[in-house]
Tab-separated table of C-alpha atoms in Angstrom:
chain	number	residue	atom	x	y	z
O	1	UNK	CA	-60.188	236.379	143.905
O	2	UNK	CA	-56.707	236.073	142.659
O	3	UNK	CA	-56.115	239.512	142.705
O	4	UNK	CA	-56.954	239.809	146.351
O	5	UNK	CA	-54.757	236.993	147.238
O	6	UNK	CA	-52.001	238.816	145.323
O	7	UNK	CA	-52.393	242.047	147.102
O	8	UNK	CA	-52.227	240.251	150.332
O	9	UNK	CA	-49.028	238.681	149.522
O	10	UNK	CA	-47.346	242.095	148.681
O	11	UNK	CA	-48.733	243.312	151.833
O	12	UNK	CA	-47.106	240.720	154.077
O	13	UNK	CA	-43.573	241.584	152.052
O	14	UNK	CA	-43.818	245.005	152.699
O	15	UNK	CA	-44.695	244.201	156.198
O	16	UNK	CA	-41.952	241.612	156.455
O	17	UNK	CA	-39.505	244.241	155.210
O	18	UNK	CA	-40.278	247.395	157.422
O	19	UNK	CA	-40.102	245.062	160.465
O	20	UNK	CA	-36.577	244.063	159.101
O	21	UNK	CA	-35.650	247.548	159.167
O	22	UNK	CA	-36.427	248.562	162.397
O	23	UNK	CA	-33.672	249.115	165.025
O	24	UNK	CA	-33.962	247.194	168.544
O	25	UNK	CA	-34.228	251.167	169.770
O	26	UNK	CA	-30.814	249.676	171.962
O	27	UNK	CA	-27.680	251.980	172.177
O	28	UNK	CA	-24.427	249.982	171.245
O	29	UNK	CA	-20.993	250.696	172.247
O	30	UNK	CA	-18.841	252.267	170.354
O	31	UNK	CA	-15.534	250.400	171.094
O	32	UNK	CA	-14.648	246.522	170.081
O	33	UNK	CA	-13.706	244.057	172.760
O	34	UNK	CA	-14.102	240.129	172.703
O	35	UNK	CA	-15.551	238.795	175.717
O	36	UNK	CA	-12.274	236.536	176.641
O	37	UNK	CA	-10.235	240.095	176.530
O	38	UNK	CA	-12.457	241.929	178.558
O	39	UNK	CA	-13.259	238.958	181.181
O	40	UNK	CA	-9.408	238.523	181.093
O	41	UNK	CA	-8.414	242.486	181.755
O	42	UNK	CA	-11.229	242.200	184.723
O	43	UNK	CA	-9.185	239.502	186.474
O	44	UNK	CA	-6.044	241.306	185.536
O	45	UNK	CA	-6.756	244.659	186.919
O	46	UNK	CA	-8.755	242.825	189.762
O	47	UNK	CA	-4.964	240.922	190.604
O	48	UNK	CA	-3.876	244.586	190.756
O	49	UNK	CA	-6.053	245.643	193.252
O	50	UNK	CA	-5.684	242.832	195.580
O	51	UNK	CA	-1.756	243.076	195.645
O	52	UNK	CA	-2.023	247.033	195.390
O	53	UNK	CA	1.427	248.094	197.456
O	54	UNK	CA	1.682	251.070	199.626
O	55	UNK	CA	3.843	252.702	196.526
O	56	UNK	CA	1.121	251.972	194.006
O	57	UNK	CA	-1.733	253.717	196.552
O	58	UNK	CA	0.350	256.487	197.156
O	59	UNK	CA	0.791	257.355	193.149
O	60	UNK	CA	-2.595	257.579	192.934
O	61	UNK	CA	-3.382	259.306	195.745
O	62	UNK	CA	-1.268	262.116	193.823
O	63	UNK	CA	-2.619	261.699	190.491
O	64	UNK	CA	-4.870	264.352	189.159
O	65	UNK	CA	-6.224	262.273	186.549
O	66	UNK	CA	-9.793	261.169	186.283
O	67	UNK	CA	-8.426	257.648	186.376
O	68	UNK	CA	-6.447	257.312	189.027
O	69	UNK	CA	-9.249	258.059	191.464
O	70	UNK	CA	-11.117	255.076	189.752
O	71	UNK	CA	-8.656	253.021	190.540
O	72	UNK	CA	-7.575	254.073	194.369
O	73	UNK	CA	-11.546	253.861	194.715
O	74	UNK	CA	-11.145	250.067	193.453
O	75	UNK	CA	-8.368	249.531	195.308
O	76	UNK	CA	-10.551	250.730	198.406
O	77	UNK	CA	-13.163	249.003	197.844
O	78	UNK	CA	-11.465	245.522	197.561
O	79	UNK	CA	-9.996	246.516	201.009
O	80	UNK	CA	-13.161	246.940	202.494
O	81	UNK	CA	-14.133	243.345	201.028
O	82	UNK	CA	-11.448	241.691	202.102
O	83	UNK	CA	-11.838	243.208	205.497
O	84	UNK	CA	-15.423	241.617	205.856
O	85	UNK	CA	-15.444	238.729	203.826
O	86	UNK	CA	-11.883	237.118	204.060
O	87	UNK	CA	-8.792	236.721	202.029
O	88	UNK	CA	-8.860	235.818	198.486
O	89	UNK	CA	-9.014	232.443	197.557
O	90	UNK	CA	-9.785	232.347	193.631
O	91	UNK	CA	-12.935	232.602	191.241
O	92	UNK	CA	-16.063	230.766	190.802
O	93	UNK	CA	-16.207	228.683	187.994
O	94	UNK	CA	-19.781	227.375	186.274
O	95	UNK	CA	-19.978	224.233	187.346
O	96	UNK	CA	-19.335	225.663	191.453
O	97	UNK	CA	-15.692	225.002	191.379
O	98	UNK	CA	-13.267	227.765	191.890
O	99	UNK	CA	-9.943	227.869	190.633
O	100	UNK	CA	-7.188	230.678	190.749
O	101	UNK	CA	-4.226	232.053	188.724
O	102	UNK	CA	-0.554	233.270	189.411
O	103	UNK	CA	0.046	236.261	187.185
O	104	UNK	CA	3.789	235.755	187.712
O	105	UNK	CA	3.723	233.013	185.556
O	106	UNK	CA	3.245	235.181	182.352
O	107	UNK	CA	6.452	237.480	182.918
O	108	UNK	CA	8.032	234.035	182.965
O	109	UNK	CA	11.386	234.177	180.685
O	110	UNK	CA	10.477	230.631	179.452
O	111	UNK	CA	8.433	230.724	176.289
O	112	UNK	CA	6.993	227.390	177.596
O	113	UNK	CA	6.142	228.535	180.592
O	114	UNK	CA	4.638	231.825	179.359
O	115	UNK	CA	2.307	230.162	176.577
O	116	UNK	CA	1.193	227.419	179.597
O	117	UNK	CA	0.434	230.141	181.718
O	118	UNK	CA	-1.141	231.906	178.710
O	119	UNK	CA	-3.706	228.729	177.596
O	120	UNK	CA	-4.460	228.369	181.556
O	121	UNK	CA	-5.656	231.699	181.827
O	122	UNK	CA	-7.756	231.541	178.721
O	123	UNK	CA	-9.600	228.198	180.104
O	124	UNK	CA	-10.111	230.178	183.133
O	125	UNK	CA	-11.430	232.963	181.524
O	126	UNK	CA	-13.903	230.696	179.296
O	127	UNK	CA	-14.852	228.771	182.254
O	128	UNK	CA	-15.425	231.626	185.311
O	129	UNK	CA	-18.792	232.860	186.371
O	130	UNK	CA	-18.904	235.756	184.537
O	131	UNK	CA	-21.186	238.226	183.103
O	132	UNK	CA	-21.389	240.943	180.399
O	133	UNK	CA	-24.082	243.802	179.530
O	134	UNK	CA	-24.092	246.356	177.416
O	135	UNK	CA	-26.115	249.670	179.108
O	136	UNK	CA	-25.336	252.553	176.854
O	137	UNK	CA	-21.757	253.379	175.787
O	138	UNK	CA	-20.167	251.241	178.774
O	139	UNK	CA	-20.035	247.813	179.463
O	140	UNK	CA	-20.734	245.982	182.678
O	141	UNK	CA	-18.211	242.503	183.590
O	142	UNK	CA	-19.169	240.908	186.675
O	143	UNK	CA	-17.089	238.547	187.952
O	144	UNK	CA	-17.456	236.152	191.175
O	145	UNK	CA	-14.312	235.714	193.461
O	146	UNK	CA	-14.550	233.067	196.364
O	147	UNK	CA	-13.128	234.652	199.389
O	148	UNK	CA	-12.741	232.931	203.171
O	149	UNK	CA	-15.891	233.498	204.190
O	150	UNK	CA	-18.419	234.242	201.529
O	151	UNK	CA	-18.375	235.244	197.649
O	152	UNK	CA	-17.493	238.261	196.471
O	153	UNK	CA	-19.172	240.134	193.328
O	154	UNK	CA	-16.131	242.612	191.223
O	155	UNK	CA	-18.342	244.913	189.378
O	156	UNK	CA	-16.158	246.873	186.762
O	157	UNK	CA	-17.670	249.420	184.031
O	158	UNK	CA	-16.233	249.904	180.870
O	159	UNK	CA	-16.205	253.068	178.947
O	160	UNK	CA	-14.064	253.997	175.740
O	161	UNK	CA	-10.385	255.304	176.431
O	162	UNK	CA	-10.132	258.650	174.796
O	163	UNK	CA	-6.774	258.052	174.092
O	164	UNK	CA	-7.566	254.845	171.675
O	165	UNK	CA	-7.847	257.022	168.088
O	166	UNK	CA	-5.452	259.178	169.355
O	167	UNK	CA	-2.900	256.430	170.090
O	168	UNK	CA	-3.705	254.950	166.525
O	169	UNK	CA	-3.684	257.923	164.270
O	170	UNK	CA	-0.514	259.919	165.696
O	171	UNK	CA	1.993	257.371	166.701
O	172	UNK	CA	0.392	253.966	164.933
O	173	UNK	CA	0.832	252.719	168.727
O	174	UNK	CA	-1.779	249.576	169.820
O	175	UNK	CA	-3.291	250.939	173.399
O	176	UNK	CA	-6.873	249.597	175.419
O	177	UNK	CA	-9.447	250.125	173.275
O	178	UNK	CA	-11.580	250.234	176.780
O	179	UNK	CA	-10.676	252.146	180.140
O	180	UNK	CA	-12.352	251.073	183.838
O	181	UNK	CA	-14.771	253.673	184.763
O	182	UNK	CA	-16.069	252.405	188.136
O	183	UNK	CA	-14.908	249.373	190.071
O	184	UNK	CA	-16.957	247.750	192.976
O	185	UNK	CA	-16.741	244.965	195.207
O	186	UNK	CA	-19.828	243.768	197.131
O	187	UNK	CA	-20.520	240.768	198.457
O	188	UNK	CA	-22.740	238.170	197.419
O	189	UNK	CA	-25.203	237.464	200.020
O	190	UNK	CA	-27.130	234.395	200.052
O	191	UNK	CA	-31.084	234.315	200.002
O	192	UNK	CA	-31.318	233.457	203.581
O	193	UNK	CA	-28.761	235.951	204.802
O	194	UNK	CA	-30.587	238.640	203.005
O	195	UNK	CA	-33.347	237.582	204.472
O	196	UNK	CA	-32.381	237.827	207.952
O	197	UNK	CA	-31.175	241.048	206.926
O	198	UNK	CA	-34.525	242.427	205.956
O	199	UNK	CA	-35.291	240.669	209.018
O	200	UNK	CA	-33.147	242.561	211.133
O	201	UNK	CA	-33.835	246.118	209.578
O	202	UNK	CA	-37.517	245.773	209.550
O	203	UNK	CA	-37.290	244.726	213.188
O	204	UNK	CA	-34.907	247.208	214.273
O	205	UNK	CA	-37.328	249.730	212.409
O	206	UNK	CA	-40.703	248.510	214.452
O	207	UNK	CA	-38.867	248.651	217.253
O	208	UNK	CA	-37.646	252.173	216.873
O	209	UNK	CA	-41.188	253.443	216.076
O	210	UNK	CA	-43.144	251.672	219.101
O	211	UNK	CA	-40.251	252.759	221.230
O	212	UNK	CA	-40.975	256.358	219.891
O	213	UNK	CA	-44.383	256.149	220.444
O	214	UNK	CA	-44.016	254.735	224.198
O	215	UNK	CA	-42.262	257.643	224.791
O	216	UNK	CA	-44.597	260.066	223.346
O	217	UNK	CA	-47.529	258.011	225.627
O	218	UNK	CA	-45.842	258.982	228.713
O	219	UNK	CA	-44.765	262.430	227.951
O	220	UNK	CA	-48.680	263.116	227.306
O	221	UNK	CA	-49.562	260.962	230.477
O	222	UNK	CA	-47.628	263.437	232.029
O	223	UNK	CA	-49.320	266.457	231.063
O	224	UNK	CA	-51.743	266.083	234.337
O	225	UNK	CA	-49.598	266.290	236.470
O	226	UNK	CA	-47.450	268.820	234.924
O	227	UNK	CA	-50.315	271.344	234.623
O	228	UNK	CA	-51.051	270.494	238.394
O	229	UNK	CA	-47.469	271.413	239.560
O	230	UNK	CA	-47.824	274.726	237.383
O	231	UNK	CA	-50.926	275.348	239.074
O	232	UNK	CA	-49.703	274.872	242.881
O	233	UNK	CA	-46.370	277.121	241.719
O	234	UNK	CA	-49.198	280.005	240.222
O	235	UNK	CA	-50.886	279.557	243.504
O	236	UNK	CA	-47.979	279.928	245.424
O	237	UNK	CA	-45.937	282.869	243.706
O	238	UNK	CA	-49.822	284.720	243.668
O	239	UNK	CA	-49.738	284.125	247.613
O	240	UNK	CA	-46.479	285.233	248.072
O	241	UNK	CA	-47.270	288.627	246.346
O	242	UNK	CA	-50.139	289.049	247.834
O	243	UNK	CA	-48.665	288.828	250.960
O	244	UNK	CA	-45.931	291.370	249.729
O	245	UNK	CA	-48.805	293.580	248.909
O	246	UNK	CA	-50.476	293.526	252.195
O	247	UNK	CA	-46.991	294.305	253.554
O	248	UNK	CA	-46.465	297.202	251.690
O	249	UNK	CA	-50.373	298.799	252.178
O	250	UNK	CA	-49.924	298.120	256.225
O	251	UNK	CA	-46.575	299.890	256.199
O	252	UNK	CA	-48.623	302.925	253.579
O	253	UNK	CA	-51.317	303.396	256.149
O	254	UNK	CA	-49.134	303.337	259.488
O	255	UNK	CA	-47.330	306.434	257.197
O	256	UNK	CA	-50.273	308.325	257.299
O	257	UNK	CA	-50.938	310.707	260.155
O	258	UNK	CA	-54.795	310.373	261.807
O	259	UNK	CA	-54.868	314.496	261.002
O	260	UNK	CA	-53.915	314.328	257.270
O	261	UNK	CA	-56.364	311.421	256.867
O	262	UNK	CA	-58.689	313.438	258.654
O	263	UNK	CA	-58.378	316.982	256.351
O	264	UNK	CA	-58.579	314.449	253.408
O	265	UNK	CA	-61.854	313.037	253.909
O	266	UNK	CA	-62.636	316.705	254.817
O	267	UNK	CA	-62.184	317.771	251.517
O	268	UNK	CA	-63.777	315.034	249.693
O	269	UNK	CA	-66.490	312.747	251.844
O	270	UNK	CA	-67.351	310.740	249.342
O	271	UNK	CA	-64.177	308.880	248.698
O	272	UNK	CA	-64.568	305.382	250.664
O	273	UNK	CA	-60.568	304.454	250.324
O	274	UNK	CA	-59.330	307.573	252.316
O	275	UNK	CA	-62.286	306.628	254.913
O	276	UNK	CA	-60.784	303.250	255.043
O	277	UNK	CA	-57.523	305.179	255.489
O	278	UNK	CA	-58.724	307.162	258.014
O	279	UNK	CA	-60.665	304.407	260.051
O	280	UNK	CA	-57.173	301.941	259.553
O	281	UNK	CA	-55.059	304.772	261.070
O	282	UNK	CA	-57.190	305.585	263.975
O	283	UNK	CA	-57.359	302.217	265.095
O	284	UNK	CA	-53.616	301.157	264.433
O	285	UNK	CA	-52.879	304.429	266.250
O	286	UNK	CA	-55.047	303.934	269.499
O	287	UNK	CA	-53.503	299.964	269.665
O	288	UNK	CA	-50.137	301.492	270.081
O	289	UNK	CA	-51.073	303.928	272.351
O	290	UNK	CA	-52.395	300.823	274.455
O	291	UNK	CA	-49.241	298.842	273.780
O	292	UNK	CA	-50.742	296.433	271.006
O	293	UNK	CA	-48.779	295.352	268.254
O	294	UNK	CA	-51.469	293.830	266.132
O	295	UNK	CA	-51.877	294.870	262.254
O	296	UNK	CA	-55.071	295.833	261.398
O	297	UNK	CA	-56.284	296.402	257.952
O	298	UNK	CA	-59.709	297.745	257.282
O	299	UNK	CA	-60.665	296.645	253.662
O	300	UNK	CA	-63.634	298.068	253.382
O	301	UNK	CA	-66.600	299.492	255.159
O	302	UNK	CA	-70.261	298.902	254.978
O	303	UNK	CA	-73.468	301.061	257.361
O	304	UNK	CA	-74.680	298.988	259.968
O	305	UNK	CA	-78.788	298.315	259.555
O	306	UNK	CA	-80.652	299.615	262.104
């Protein structure tokens, strides 16, 4: 008995231990940040964007390098919020406040004034509604701004800077350990404005199908009478041909002379169509001699029963 109590004791242990070993199968990054540097270079660069100068646009705009078009596509981007959502007014702190920060404070000459600034920004920086996620080698800081008119979500991605071991092993210099790799700005939508959003699109989508489909009803509605004005045009262009027709065989048989038509049966008797020839000339002949302008044709012929 003991000795199956003892082996079930080792078991658990070596259970204990392989579970202990095991990874959480998660990628980590492979730079070092603290989350009040990273939260603090987020509302940094995000000051950048929103006072972005002409100057500063137009140096990117001639960069070649990777990231300068990550940061005229931030710069954008905050544009386009501030277009639809207001000015800036600060960030949203935890408990719903928001409070906001001069920059200009920390290029202050004043040592006092620089390490006031300095603590200020840090308190900010503890207390702002922030977030941070690690999703591979990068890492995701979202920060809330309050704008005029509705919140306003800055998005940044974090990757490593290339330059970082570089930096260190060459010229002993201190550089970002972390560069921005993609920069958004969306805003935050409340539940009932995205519902009247899905609203709005699922509406706008019904209405576009049943508007389709009306239209599609009365095209085939109108198949009727479509195939009855094709009709009456078939009948029309047949009788106008057939009138050309009759035309052109009157104006053939008043050609042909009563002694051709004659010799022709003459030579073959049997042929009905140069009898009707012959019978259609004779007649039309003997009305002009009388003065009669009537067109006779003589379709066929059939022996009278006697």
């Amino acid at each position: 008995m003991k000795m199956k109590k003892i082996v079930l004791l080792f078991s658990m242990i070596a259970v204990l231990f392989s579970i202990t070993g095991c990874s959480d199968g998660q990628e980590h990054v492979d730079f070092e940040y603290t989350q009040t540097n990273i939260v603090g270079d987020t509302i940094y660069q995000s000051y950048q964007f929103q006072n972005a100068t002409d100057a500063y646009c137009a140096y990117l705009e001639d960069s070649e390098e990777e990231l300068a078009k990550v940061l005229l596509g931030g710069v954008n981007n905050f544009e386009t919020a501030t277009e639809e959502c207001g000015n800036f007014v600060g960030y949203r702190l935890k408990d719903g406040d928001s409070k906001t920060f001069d920059f200009a404070a920390l290029q202050a000459q004043d040592e006092n004034v620089y390490y006031a600034a300095l603590e200020e920004l840090n308190t900010l920086v503890a207390n702002v509604d922030s977030s941070i996620e690690e999703s591979g080698n990068t890492v995701i800081v979202k920060v809330t701004a309050v704008h005029e008119y509705r919140d306003v979500v800055y998005t940044y991605i974090y990757e490593k800077n290339p330059a970082y071991d570089y930096a260190q092993e060459m010229y002993q210099q201190t550089v970002a350990a972390y560069q921005v790799k993609e920069v958004t700005a969306a805003p935050n939508y409340t539940f009932g404005e995205k519902m009247e959003k899905a609203a709005m699109n699922t509406l706008m989508g019904m209405g576009t199908v049943f508007i389709v489909l009306i239209f599609i009803a009365f095209i085939i509605a109108q198949f009727e009478r479509i195939d009855k004005a094709l009709v009456a045009i078939g009948n029309k262009l047949t009788s106008l041909f057939a009138k050309k027709d009759a035309v052109k065989e009157v104006e053939k048989t008043e050609s042909v002379k009563p002694a051709d038509a004659v010799a022709s049966v003459a030579n073959n008797p049997m042929d009905d169509s140069q009898l009707v020839a012959v019978i259609t000339a004779a007649v039309v002949a003997a009305s002009t001699a009388t003065g009669g302008t009537d067109k006779l044709i003589v379709r066929s012929i059939r022996k009278a029963k006697r």
